[in-house]
Amino acid sequence: MRYRTLDPKLIIETAERLESRVAERFPKAGLRGVAGELVSLSRDLAKAAKALEEPIWWLRGVIAAAFIAGVLVFLFVGTILPLDRISGNDDALQSVQGIEASINTCILAVLGLLALIRTEERIKRKKVFRQLHGLRSLIHVIDMHQLTKDPAALSASFKPTSHSPARITNAADLARYLDYCSEMLSITGKIAALFAQSVNDDVVIDGVNDIENLSSNLSRKIWQKITLIERHPAEQPVPAPARARQAAPLPPRAPKR
């Protein structure tokens, strides 16, 4: 079962290792702070997903108490079926009405019990979407950090303006920066999958799929940039123009006879 479920500890360790890599290569970049926030968020969401695996015992106690109370009401108040009126021929209509009222009461009781049972799913669903909202915001923050990392800045003909942001002019560093952003987006998708693993609910699974699709689409856009960097030709130093060779002096002409 080790490779059939996601291990929150391994996801957190991957996020911590990524933060260390970003800190070593880009110690002054804002991406380092984003990586640290990803580590903190992965720890918090892993705990939240683990907590959602446990049932809500107080709610189940309320459901059990409501069910027992309903049964006692039917037994002691006599709303289930007026048996003492069925035997009389003159009271046939009243007996039919009593049976119909009893059936309606049972149907309403079952519907009420099902509503109470589904209350636990709704509570957990609300908690999941509250956590996914913060994860979605972090995904957009990661996308903002890679937004200005344009491979066009590597071209010799690129001319920045006075309002241009700081650019990474080294191809290897730019590719590594974008690769770190792509890894962060992948980790966010795995964190979201922890909730689908903890809560078996169709609405929660759809929400987790939306998070994974968002991170995958942004990661695909980043890899398009990385592909452009790999296709960009390396800048070759322009050789200095060779000095023109001095023409050899012509031999003197022979005097005319």
PDB file of C-alpha atoms in Angstrom:
ATOM      1  CA  MET A   1       0.000   0.000   0.000  1.00  0.00           C
ATOM      2  CA  ARG A   2       3.025   2.288   0.154  1.00  0.00           C
ATOM      3  CA  TYR A   3       2.889   3.170  -3.529  1.00  0.00           C
ATOM      4  CA  ARG A   4      -0.917   3.324  -3.723  1.00  0.00           C
ATOM      5  CA  THR A   5      -1.375   6.377  -1.529  1.00  0.00           C
ATOM      6  CA  LEU A   6       0.320   9.736  -1.219  1.00  0.00           C
ATOM      7  CA  ASP A   7       2.604  10.143   1.790  1.00  0.00           C
ATOM      8  CA  PRO A   8       2.303  13.660   3.264  1.00  0.00           C
ATOM      9  CA  LYS A   9       5.759  13.377   4.850  1.00  0.00           C
ATOM     10  CA  LEU A  10       7.427  12.784   1.497  1.00  0.00           C
ATOM     11  CA  ILE A  11       5.580  15.725  -0.055  1.00  0.00           C
ATOM     12  CA  ILE A  12       6.762  17.987   2.774  1.00  0.00           C
ATOM     13  CA  GLU A  13      10.338  16.712   2.409  1.00  0.00           C
ATOM     14  CA  THR A  14      10.220  17.426  -1.325  1.00  0.00           C
ATOM     15  CA  ALA A  15       9.013  20.979  -0.664  1.00  0.00           C
ATOM     16  CA  GLU A  16      11.771  21.517   1.935  1.00  0.00           C
ATOM     17  CA  ARG A  17      14.438  20.229  -0.441  1.00  0.00           C
ATOM     18  CA  LEU A  18      13.148  22.527  -3.164  1.00  0.00           C
ATOM     19  CA  GLU A  19      13.303  25.506  -0.800  1.00  0.00           C
ATOM     20  CA  SER A  20      16.959  24.710  -0.036  1.00  0.00           C
ATOM     21  CA  ARG A  21      17.784  24.507  -3.731  1.00  0.00           C
ATOM     22  CA  VAL A  22      16.128  27.844  -4.452  1.00  0.00           C
ATOM     23  CA  ALA A  23      17.936  29.455  -1.492  1.00  0.00           C
ATOM     24  CA  GLU A  24      21.308  28.221  -2.710  1.00  0.00           C
ATOM     25  CA  ARG A  25      20.916  29.351  -6.295  1.00  0.00           C
ATOM     26  CA  PHE A  26      18.763  32.477  -5.859  1.00  0.00           C
ATOM     27  CA  PRO A  27      19.308  33.673  -2.268  1.00  0.00           C
ATOM     28  CA  LYS A  28      18.016  37.200  -2.906  1.00  0.00           C
ATOM     29  CA  ALA A  29      15.108  36.363  -5.197  1.00  0.00           C
ATOM     30  CA  GLY A  30      11.486  36.611  -4.143  1.00  0.00           C
ATOM     31  CA  LEU A  31      11.022  33.032  -5.277  1.00  0.00           C
ATOM     32  CA  ARG A  32      12.850  31.930  -2.138  1.00  0.00           C
ATOM     33  CA  GLY A  33      10.071  33.379   0.021  1.00  0.00           C
ATOM     34  CA  VAL A  34       7.444  31.666  -2.127  1.00  0.00           C
ATOM     35  CA  ALA A  35       9.241  28.345  -1.663  1.00  0.00           C
ATOM     36  CA  GLY A  36       9.229  28.871   2.106  1.00  0.00           C
ATOM     37  CA  GLU A  37       5.505  29.623   2.022  1.00  0.00           C
ATOM     38  CA  LEU A  38       4.943  26.435   0.051  1.00  0.00           C
ATOM     39  CA  VAL A  39       6.691  24.432   2.780  1.00  0.00           C
ATOM     40  CA  SER A  40       4.563  26.057   5.491  1.00  0.00           C
ATOM     41  CA  LEU A  41       1.362  25.532   3.525  1.00  0.00           C
ATOM     42  CA  SER A  42       2.196  21.905   2.783  1.00  0.00           C
ATOM     43  CA  ARG A  43       2.599  21.211   6.495  1.00  0.00           C
ATOM     44  CA  ASP A  44      -0.667  22.908   7.411  1.00  0.00           C
ATOM     45  CA  LEU A  45      -2.701  21.278   4.644  1.00  0.00           C
ATOM     46  CA  ALA A  46      -1.238  17.843   5.363  1.00  0.00           C
ATOM     47  CA  LYS A  47      -2.477  18.137   8.948  1.00  0.00           C
ATOM     48  CA  ALA A  48      -5.863  19.386   7.763  1.00  0.00           C
ATOM     49  CA  ALA A  49      -6.239  16.504   5.302  1.00  0.00           C
ATOM     50  CA  LYS A  50      -5.286  13.989   7.991  1.00  0.00           C
ATOM     51  CA  ALA A  51      -7.856  15.457  10.371  1.00  0.00           C
ATOM     52  CA  LEU A  52     -10.611  15.100   7.773  1.00  0.00           C
ATOM     53  CA  GLU A  53     -10.100  11.334   7.658  1.00  0.00           C
ATOM     54  CA  GLU A  54     -11.575  11.026  11.150  1.00  0.00           C
ATOM     55  CA  PRO A  55     -15.390  11.040  11.480  1.00  0.00           C
ATOM     56  CA  ILE A  56     -17.133  13.907  13.263  1.00  0.00           C
ATOM     57  CA  TRP A  57     -18.131  12.017  16.384  1.00  0.00           C
ATOM     58  CA  TRP A  58     -20.236  14.735  17.981  1.00  0.00           C
ATOM     59  CA  LEU A  59     -22.353  14.996  14.825  1.00  0.00           C
ATOM     60  CA  ARG A  60     -22.808  11.257  14.668  1.00  0.00           C
ATOM     61  CA  GLY A  61     -23.885  11.342  18.302  1.00  0.00           C
ATOM     62  CA  VAL A  62     -26.500  13.970  17.458  1.00  0.00           C
ATOM     63  CA  ILE A  63     -27.758  11.817  14.575  1.00  0.00           C
ATOM     64  CA  ALA A  64     -28.007   8.740  16.784  1.00  0.00           C
ATOM     65  CA  ALA A  65     -29.820  10.712  19.487  1.00  0.00           C
ATOM     66  CA  ALA A  66     -32.275  12.134  16.962  1.00  0.00           C
ATOM     67  CA  PHE A  67     -32.981   8.661  15.579  1.00  0.00           C
ATOM     68  CA  ILE A  68     -33.589   7.175  19.014  1.00  0.00           C
ATOM     69  CA  ALA A  69     -35.813  10.093  19.979  1.00  0.00           C
ATOM     70  CA  GLY A  70     -37.891   9.626  16.827  1.00  0.00           C
ATOM     71  CA  VAL A  71     -38.363   5.923  17.499  1.00  0.00           C
ATOM     72  CA  LEU A  72     -39.450   6.620  21.059  1.00  0.00           C
ATOM     73  CA  VAL A  73     -41.958   9.198  19.866  1.00  0.00           C
ATOM     74  CA  PHE A  74     -43.487   6.714  17.441  1.00  0.00           C
ATOM     75  CA  LEU A  75     -43.685   4.019  20.085  1.00  0.00           C
ATOM     76  CA  PHE A  76     -45.042   5.988  23.013  1.00  0.00           C
ATOM     77  CA  VAL A  77     -47.159   8.646  21.383  1.00  0.00           C
ATOM     78  CA  GLY A  78     -48.851   6.248  18.979  1.00  0.00           C
ATOM     79  CA  THR A  79     -48.266   8.011  15.693  1.00  0.00           C
ATOM     80  CA  ILE A  80     -47.071   4.930  13.859  1.00  0.00           C
ATOM     81  CA  LEU A  81     -50.361   3.173  13.267  1.00  0.00           C
ATOM     82  CA  PRO A  82     -53.721   3.374  15.085  1.00  0.00           C
ATOM     83  CA  LEU A  83     -54.115  -0.395  15.453  1.00  0.00           C
ATOM     84  CA  ASP A  84     -57.047  -0.091  17.799  1.00  0.00           C
ATOM     85  CA  ARG A  85     -59.191   1.425  15.052  1.00  0.00           C
ATOM     86  CA  ILE A  86     -58.579  -1.037  12.240  1.00  0.00           C
ATOM     87  CA  SER A  87     -60.924  -3.750  13.538  1.00  0.00           C
ATOM     88  CA  GLY A  88     -64.058  -1.607  13.432  1.00  0.00           C
ATOM     89  CA  ASN A  89     -65.988  -1.496  10.150  1.00  0.00           C
ATOM     90  CA  ASP A  90     -67.362   1.953  10.867  1.00  0.00           C
ATOM     91  CA  ASP A  91     -63.906   3.418  11.370  1.00  0.00           C
ATOM     92  CA  ALA A  92     -62.371   2.160   8.104  1.00  0.00           C
ATOM     93  CA  LEU A  93     -61.946   5.662   6.649  1.00  0.00           C
ATOM     94  CA  GLN A  94     -60.310   6.909   9.818  1.00  0.00           C
ATOM     95  CA  SER A  95     -57.975   3.927   9.821  1.00  0.00           C
ATOM     96  CA  VAL A  96     -56.921   4.597   6.225  1.00  0.00           C
ATOM     97  CA  GLN A  97     -56.201   8.195   7.114  1.00  0.00           C
ATOM     98  CA  GLY A  98     -54.133   7.059  10.070  1.00  0.00           C
ATOM     99  CA  ILE A  99     -52.142   4.655   7.902  1.00  0.00           C
ATOM    100  CA  GLU A 100     -51.499   7.389   5.327  1.00  0.00           C
ATOM    101  CA  ALA A 101     -50.354   9.811   8.022  1.00  0.00           C
ATOM    102  CA  SER A 102     -48.059   7.158   9.458  1.00  0.00           C
ATOM    103  CA  ILE A 103     -46.474   6.444   6.063  1.00  0.00           C
ATOM    104  CA  ASN A 104     -45.910  10.158   5.464  1.00  0.00           C
ATOM    105  CA  THR A 105     -44.359  10.483   8.903  1.00  0.00           C
ATOM    106  CA  CYS A 106     -41.999   7.577   8.233  1.00  0.00           C
ATOM    107  CA  ILE A 107     -40.955   9.049   4.890  1.00  0.00           C
ATOM    108  CA  LEU A 108     -40.240  12.427   6.451  1.00  0.00           C
ATOM    109  CA  ALA A 109     -38.311  10.764   9.264  1.00  0.00           C
ATOM    110  CA  VAL A 110     -36.117   8.844   6.782  1.00  0.00           C
ATOM    111  CA  LEU A 111     -35.475  11.991   4.731  1.00  0.00           C
ATOM    112  CA  GLY A 112     -34.568  13.903   7.874  1.00  0.00           C
ATOM    113  CA  LEU A 113     -32.180  11.135   8.931  1.00  0.00           C
ATOM    114  CA  LEU A 114     -30.495  11.139   5.506  1.00  0.00           C
ATOM    115  CA  ALA A 115     -30.134  14.924   5.701  1.00  0.00           C
ATOM    116  CA  LEU A 116     -28.412  14.601   9.063  1.00  0.00           C
ATOM    117  CA  ILE A 117     -26.094  11.922   7.718  1.00  0.00           C
ATOM    118  CA  ARG A 118     -25.104  14.092   4.737  1.00  0.00           C
ATOM    119  CA  THR A 119     -24.424  16.997   7.083  1.00  0.00           C
ATOM    120  CA  GLU A 120     -21.018  15.478   7.875  1.00  0.00           C
ATOM    121  CA  GLU A 121     -20.132  15.437   4.184  1.00  0.00           C
ATOM    122  CA  ARG A 122     -21.158  19.074   3.775  1.00  0.00           C
ATOM    123  CA  ILE A 123     -19.097  20.167   6.788  1.00  0.00           C
ATOM    124  CA  LYS A 124     -15.994  18.376   5.505  1.00  0.00           C
ATOM    125  CA  ARG A 125     -16.588  19.696   2.003  1.00  0.00           C
ATOM    126  CA  LYS A 126     -16.694  23.256   3.291  1.00  0.00           C
ATOM    127  CA  LYS A 127     -13.418  22.773   5.178  1.00  0.00           C
ATOM    128  CA  VAL A 128     -11.726  21.326   2.094  1.00  0.00           C
ATOM    129  CA  PHE A 129     -12.695  24.222  -0.144  1.00  0.00           C
ATOM    130  CA  ARG A 130     -11.520  26.713   2.474  1.00  0.00           C
ATOM    131  CA  GLN A 131      -8.080  25.086   2.374  1.00  0.00           C
ATOM    132  CA  LEU A 132      -8.041  24.801  -1.416  1.00  0.00           C
ATOM    133  CA  HIS A 133      -8.737  28.525  -1.704  1.00  0.00           C
ATOM    134  CA  GLY A 134      -5.380  29.322  -0.075  1.00  0.00           C
ATOM    135  CA  LEU A 135      -3.632  26.788  -2.295  1.00  0.00           C
ATOM    136  CA  ARG A 136      -5.148  28.317  -5.419  1.00  0.00           C
ATOM    137  CA  SER A 137      -3.907  31.755  -4.351  1.00  0.00           C
ATOM    138  CA  LEU A 138      -0.361  30.409  -3.930  1.00  0.00           C
ATOM    139  CA  ILE A 139      -0.477  28.948  -7.443  1.00  0.00           C
ATOM    140  CA  HIS A 140      -1.223  32.377  -8.866  1.00  0.00           C
ATOM    141  CA  VAL A 141       1.618  33.877  -6.796  1.00  0.00           C
ATOM    142  CA  ILE A 142       4.024  31.356  -8.346  1.00  0.00           C
ATOM    143  CA  ASP A 143       2.745  32.281 -11.785  1.00  0.00           C
ATOM    144  CA  MET A 144       3.357  35.967 -11.070  1.00  0.00           C
ATOM    145  CA  HIS A 145       7.031  35.264 -10.277  1.00  0.00           C
ATOM    146  CA  GLN A 146       7.653  33.560 -13.620  1.00  0.00           C
ATOM    147  CA  LEU A 147       5.630  36.096 -15.575  1.00  0.00           C
ATOM    148  CA  THR A 148       8.512  38.475 -16.321  1.00  0.00           C
ATOM    149  CA  LYS A 149      11.087  35.739 -16.948  1.00  0.00           C
ATOM    150  CA  ASP A 150      11.062  36.056 -20.724  1.00  0.00           C
ATOM    151  CA  PRO A 151      13.518  34.120 -22.928  1.00  0.00           C
ATOM    152  CA  ALA A 152      13.551  37.134 -25.273  1.00  0.00           C
ATOM    153  CA  ALA A 153      15.831  38.872 -22.768  1.00  0.00           C
ATOM    154  CA  LEU A 154      18.625  36.503 -23.804  1.00  0.00           C
ATOM    155  CA  SER A 155      18.741  37.934 -27.288  1.00  0.00           C
ATOM    156  CA  ALA A 156      21.499  40.389 -28.091  1.00  0.00           C
ATOM    157  CA  SER A 157      18.963  42.629 -29.805  1.00  0.00           C
ATOM    158  CA  PHE A 158      16.792  42.931 -26.677  1.00  0.00           C
ATOM    159  CA  LYS A 159      16.624  46.523 -25.419  1.00  0.00           C
ATOM    160  CA  PRO A 160      14.991  47.038 -21.994  1.00  0.00           C
ATOM    161  CA  THR A 161      13.086  50.213 -21.221  1.00  0.00           C
ATOM    162  CA  SER A 162      13.350  52.369 -18.139  1.00  0.00           C
ATOM    163  CA  HIS A 163      10.360  50.550 -16.586  1.00  0.00           C
ATOM    164  CA  SER A 164      11.470  47.037 -17.473  1.00  0.00           C
ATOM    165  CA  PRO A 165      11.766  44.632 -14.520  1.00  0.00           C
ATOM    166  CA  ALA A 166      15.014  42.981 -13.529  1.00  0.00           C
ATOM    167  CA  ARG A 167      15.864  40.242 -15.984  1.00  0.00           C
ATOM    168  CA  ILE A 168      17.938  37.089 -15.760  1.00  0.00           C
ATOM    169  CA  THR A 169      20.377  37.314 -18.646  1.00  0.00           C
ATOM    170  CA  ASN A 170      22.056  33.936 -18.116  1.00  0.00           C
ATOM    171  CA  ALA A 171      20.330  31.136 -20.026  1.00  0.00           C
ATOM    172  CA  ALA A 172      21.187  28.407 -17.504  1.00  0.00           C
ATOM    173  CA  ASP A 173      19.979  30.459 -14.524  1.00  0.00           C
ATOM    174  CA  LEU A 174      16.775  31.447 -16.320  1.00  0.00           C
ATOM    175  CA  ALA A 175      15.998  27.833 -17.206  1.00  0.00           C
ATOM    176  CA  ARG A 176      16.667  26.745 -13.620  1.00  0.00           C
ATOM    177  CA  TYR A 177      14.442  29.524 -12.242  1.00  0.00           C
ATOM    178  CA  LEU A 178      11.558  28.473 -14.478  1.00  0.00           C
ATOM    179  CA  ASP A 179      12.145  24.809 -13.599  1.00  0.00           C
ATOM    180  CA  TYR A 180      11.826  25.655  -9.900  1.00  0.00           C
ATOM    181  CA  CYS A 181       8.494  27.370 -10.598  1.00  0.00           C
ATOM    182  CA  SER A 182       7.276  24.284 -12.465  1.00  0.00           C
ATOM    183  CA  GLU A 183       8.275  22.031  -9.565  1.00  0.00           C
ATOM    184  CA  MET A 184       6.381  24.256  -7.113  1.00  0.00           C
ATOM    185  CA  LEU A 185       3.246  23.979  -9.228  1.00  0.00           C
ATOM    186  CA  SER A 186       3.589  20.191  -9.292  1.00  0.00           C
ATOM    187  CA  ILE A 187       3.863  20.078  -5.514  1.00  0.00           C
ATOM    188  CA  THR A 188       0.706  22.176  -5.124  1.00  0.00           C
ATOM    189  CA  GLY A 189      -1.183  19.638  -7.208  1.00  0.00           C
ATOM    190  CA  LYS A 190       0.012  16.802  -4.972  1.00  0.00           C
ATOM    191  CA  ILE A 191      -0.995  18.713  -1.838  1.00  0.00           C
ATOM    192  CA  ALA A 192      -4.488  19.159  -3.259  1.00  0.00           C
ATOM    193  CA  ALA A 193      -4.661  15.434  -4.009  1.00  0.00           C
ATOM    194  CA  LEU A 194      -4.284  14.722  -0.286  1.00  0.00           C
ATOM    195  CA  PHE A 195      -7.830  16.025   0.275  1.00  0.00           C
ATOM    196  CA  ALA A 196      -9.264  13.779  -2.435  1.00  0.00           C
ATOM    197  CA  GLN A 197      -7.487  10.904  -0.699  1.00  0.00           C
ATOM    198  CA  SER A 198      -8.946  11.811   2.710  1.00  0.00           C
ATOM    199  CA  VAL A 199     -12.510  12.751   1.712  1.00  0.00           C
ATOM    200  CA  ASN A 200     -14.287  10.439  -0.731  1.00  0.00           C
ATOM    201  CA  ASP A 201     -16.704  12.993  -2.129  1.00  0.00           C
ATOM    202  CA  ASP A 202     -17.462  13.740  -5.779  1.00  0.00           C
ATOM    203  CA  VAL A 203     -17.599  17.509  -5.237  1.00  0.00           C
ATOM    204  CA  VAL A 204     -14.237  17.465  -3.414  1.00  0.00           C
ATOM    205  CA  ILE A 205     -12.665  15.363  -6.179  1.00  0.00           C
ATOM    206  CA  ASP A 206     -13.896  17.846  -8.798  1.00  0.00           C
ATOM    207  CA  GLY A 207     -12.400  20.726  -6.808  1.00  0.00           C
ATOM    208  CA  VAL A 208      -9.070  18.926  -6.499  1.00  0.00           C
ATOM    209  CA  ASN A 209      -9.085  18.211 -10.238  1.00  0.00           C
ATOM    210  CA  ASP A 210      -9.596  21.920 -10.917  1.00  0.00           C
ATOM    211  CA  ILE A 211      -6.529  22.735  -8.812  1.00  0.00           C
ATOM    212  CA  GLU A 212      -4.442  20.119 -10.613  1.00  0.00           C
ATOM    213  CA  ASN A 213      -5.613  21.322 -14.029  1.00  0.00           C
ATOM    214  CA  LEU A 214      -4.723  24.909 -13.113  1.00  0.00           C
ATOM    215  CA  SER A 215      -1.229  23.969 -11.966  1.00  0.00           C
ATOM    216  CA  SER A 216      -0.692  21.718 -15.000  1.00  0.00           C
ATOM    217  CA  ASN A 217      -1.726  24.432 -17.457  1.00  0.00           C
ATOM    218  CA  LEU A 218       0.595  26.991 -15.864  1.00  0.00           C
ATOM    219  CA  SER A 219       3.425  24.463 -15.750  1.00  0.00           C
ATOM    220  CA  ARG A 220       2.911  23.742 -19.438  1.00  0.00           C
ATOM    221  CA  LYS A 221       3.285  27.446 -20.167  1.00  0.00           C
ATOM    222  CA  ILE A 222       6.538  27.517 -18.194  1.00  0.00           C
ATOM    223  CA  TRP A 223       7.951  24.563 -20.110  1.00  0.00           C
ATOM    224  CA  GLN A 224       7.242  26.346 -23.349  1.00  0.00           C
ATOM    225  CA  LYS A 225       9.597  29.060 -22.141  1.00  0.00           C
ATOM    226  CA  ILE A 226      12.210  26.485 -21.153  1.00  0.00           C
ATOM    227  CA  THR A 227      11.971  24.947 -24.623  1.00  0.00           C
ATOM    228  CA  LEU A 228      12.608  28.366 -26.171  1.00  0.00           C
ATOM    229  CA  ILE A 229      15.681  28.783 -23.967  1.00  0.00           C
ATOM    230  CA  GLU A 230      17.062  25.413 -25.037  1.00  0.00           C
ATOM    231  CA  ARG A 231      16.542  26.307 -28.685  1.00  0.00           C
ATOM    232  CA  HIS A 232      18.187  29.713 -28.237  1.00  0.00           C
ATOM    233  CA  PRO A 233      21.650  29.652 -29.814  1.00  0.00           C
ATOM    234  CA  ALA A 234      24.553  30.292 -27.512  1.00  0.00           C
ATOM    235  CA  GLU A 235      26.062  33.704 -27.839  1.00  0.00           C
ATOM    236  CA  GLN A 236      29.360  33.395 -29.678  1.00  0.00           C
ATOM    237  CA  PRO A 237      31.952  36.118 -29.300  1.00  0.00           C
ATOM    238  CA  VAL A 238      32.333  38.099 -32.449  1.00  0.00           C
ATOM    239  CA  PRO A 239      35.917  37.693 -33.716  1.00  0.00           C
ATOM    240  CA  ALA A 240      37.930  40.895 -34.050  1.00  0.00           C
ATOM    241  CA  PRO A 241      38.449  41.980 -37.649  1.00  0.00           C
ATOM    242  CA  ALA A 242      41.820  40.912 -38.921  1.00  0.00           C
ATOM    243  CA  ARG A 243      44.208  43.671 -39.883  1.00  0.00           C
ATOM    244  CA  ALA A 244      44.551  44.186 -43.538  1.00  0.00           C
ATOM    245  CA  ARG A 245      47.811  42.890 -44.777  1.00  0.00           C
ATOM    246  CA  GLN A 246      50.081  45.479 -46.243  1.00  0.00           C
ATOM    247  CA  ALA A 247      50.618  44.961 -49.888  1.00  0.00           C
ATOM    248  CA  ALA A 248      54.121  43.876 -50.734  1.00  0.00           C
ATOM    249  CA  PRO A 249      56.053  46.554 -52.646  1.00  0.00           C
ATOM    250  CA  LEU A 250      56.163  45.944 -56.349  1.00  0.00           C
ATOM    251  CA  PRO A 251      59.574  45.354 -57.836  1.00  0.00           C
ATOM    252  CA  PRO A 252      60.938  48.398 -59.693  1.00  0.00           C
ATOM    253  CA  ARG A 253      60.256  48.472 -63.369  1.00  0.00           C
ATOM    254  CA  ALA A 254      63.105  48.048 -65.726  1.00  0.00           C
ATOM    255  CA  PRO A 255      64.063  51.262 -67.505  1.00  0.00           C
ATOM    256  CA  LYS A 256      62.930  51.560 -71.055  1.00  0.00           C
ATOM    257  CA  ARG A 257      65.567  51.280 -73.673  1.00  0.00           C
TER     258      ARG A 257
END
